Amino acid sequence: MYYEIRQMPMTKMGEINLLVMCSEEVFGYVVGKVGLIANSLRTLLNIRAQLDQNKVNIKFEVL
């Protein structure tokens, strides 16, 4: 199982773009039917981003 998170270049001021890349066997667990892990990750990052007055965009891809 393999995953990687990269911060991509900003497109707008105060906007953070993250790319979450997972191996195929992990991707199903991360995104899944309900997407519990993906939604939890979004929630945590958005809480932190609000404290810093930023916005976070997260994109999930298979390696």
mmCIF file of C-alpha atoms in Angstrom:
data_model
loop_
_atom_site.group_PDB
_atom_site.id
_atom_site.type_symbol
_atom_site.label_atom_id
_atom_site.label_comp_id
_atom_site.label_asym_id
_atom_site.label_seq_id
_atom_site.Cartn_x
_atom_site.Cartn_y
_atom_site.Cartn_z
ATOM 1 C CA MET A 1 0.000 0.000 0.000
ATOM 2 C CA TYR A 2 1.360 3.370 -1.018
ATOM 3 C CA TYR A 3 0.194 6.961 -0.831
ATOM 4 C CA GLU A 4 1.706 10.393 -1.332
ATOM 5 C CA ILE A 5 0.478 13.924 -0.630
ATOM 6 C CA ARG A 6 1.882 16.844 -2.613
ATOM 7 C CA GLN A 7 1.220 20.551 -2.333
ATOM 8 C CA MET A 8 0.603 22.003 -5.765
ATOM 9 C CA PRO A 9 1.313 25.617 -6.801
ATOM 10 C CA MET A 10 -1.216 28.212 -5.669
ATOM 11 C CA THR A 11 -3.679 29.335 -8.347
ATOM 12 C CA LYS A 12 -5.208 32.094 -6.203
ATOM 13 C CA MET A 13 -3.946 33.936 -3.159
ATOM 14 C CA GLY A 14 -4.940 32.168 0.069
ATOM 15 C CA GLU A 15 -5.826 28.930 -1.711
ATOM 16 C CA ILE A 16 -3.861 25.742 -1.023
ATOM 17 C CA ASN A 17 -4.046 22.903 -3.560
ATOM 18 C CA LEU A 18 -3.187 19.385 -2.429
ATOM 19 C CA LEU A 19 -2.887 16.270 -4.547
ATOM 20 C CA VAL A 20 -3.376 12.939 -2.749
ATOM 21 C CA MET A 21 -2.074 10.041 -4.817
ATOM 22 C CA CYS A 22 -2.778 6.478 -3.720
ATOM 23 C CA SER A 23 -1.996 3.067 -5.076
ATOM 24 C CA GLU A 24 -4.976 1.314 -6.602
ATOM 25 C CA GLU A 25 -5.557 -1.017 -3.623
ATOM 26 C CA VAL A 26 -5.583 1.936 -1.157
ATOM 27 C CA PHE A 27 -7.625 4.284 -3.354
ATOM 28 C CA GLY A 28 -10.824 2.311 -2.781
ATOM 29 C CA TYR A 29 -10.436 2.636 0.981
ATOM 30 C CA VAL A 30 -9.655 6.351 0.824
ATOM 31 C CA VAL A 31 -12.461 7.410 -1.495
ATOM 32 C CA GLY A 32 -14.769 4.400 -1.130
ATOM 33 C CA LYS A 33 -18.549 4.415 -1.319
ATOM 34 C CA VAL A 34 -19.026 6.696 1.646
ATOM 35 C CA GLY A 35 -15.557 8.264 1.478
ATOM 36 C CA LEU A 36 -15.017 8.387 5.233
ATOM 37 C CA ILE A 37 -11.238 8.831 5.023
ATOM 38 C CA ALA A 38 -11.463 11.457 2.268
ATOM 39 C CA ASN A 39 -14.188 13.385 4.103
ATOM 40 C CA SER A 40 -12.258 13.219 7.385
ATOM 41 C CA LEU A 41 -9.138 14.518 5.671
ATOM 42 C CA ARG A 42 -11.124 17.366 4.098
ATOM 43 C CA THR A 43 -12.675 18.260 7.449
ATOM 44 C CA LEU A 44 -9.353 18.384 9.291
ATOM 45 C CA LEU A 45 -7.618 20.395 6.588
ATOM 46 C CA ASN A 46 -10.510 22.850 6.281
ATOM 47 C CA ILE A 47 -10.499 23.465 10.045
ATOM 48 C CA ARG A 48 -6.789 24.281 9.920
ATOM 49 C CA ALA A 49 -7.231 26.393 6.786
ATOM 50 C CA GLN A 50 -9.952 28.473 8.455
ATOM 51 C CA LEU A 51 -7.593 29.237 11.329
ATOM 52 C CA ASP A 52 -5.003 30.456 8.796
ATOM 53 C CA GLN A 53 -7.711 32.182 6.694
ATOM 54 C CA ASN A 54 -7.007 29.981 3.678
ATOM 55 C CA LYS A 55 -9.003 27.632 1.496
ATOM 56 C CA VAL A 56 -7.903 24.053 0.791
ATOM 57 C CA ASN A 57 -8.649 22.133 -2.412
ATOM 58 C CA ILE A 58 -7.943 18.396 -2.348
ATOM 59 C CA LYS A 59 -7.738 16.195 -5.432
ATOM 60 C CA PHE A 60 -7.477 12.398 -5.224
ATOM 61 C CA GLU A 61 -5.762 10.331 -7.934
ATOM 62 C CA VAL A 62 -4.598 6.765 -8.471
ATOM 63 C CA LEU A 63 -0.842 6.305 -9.000
#
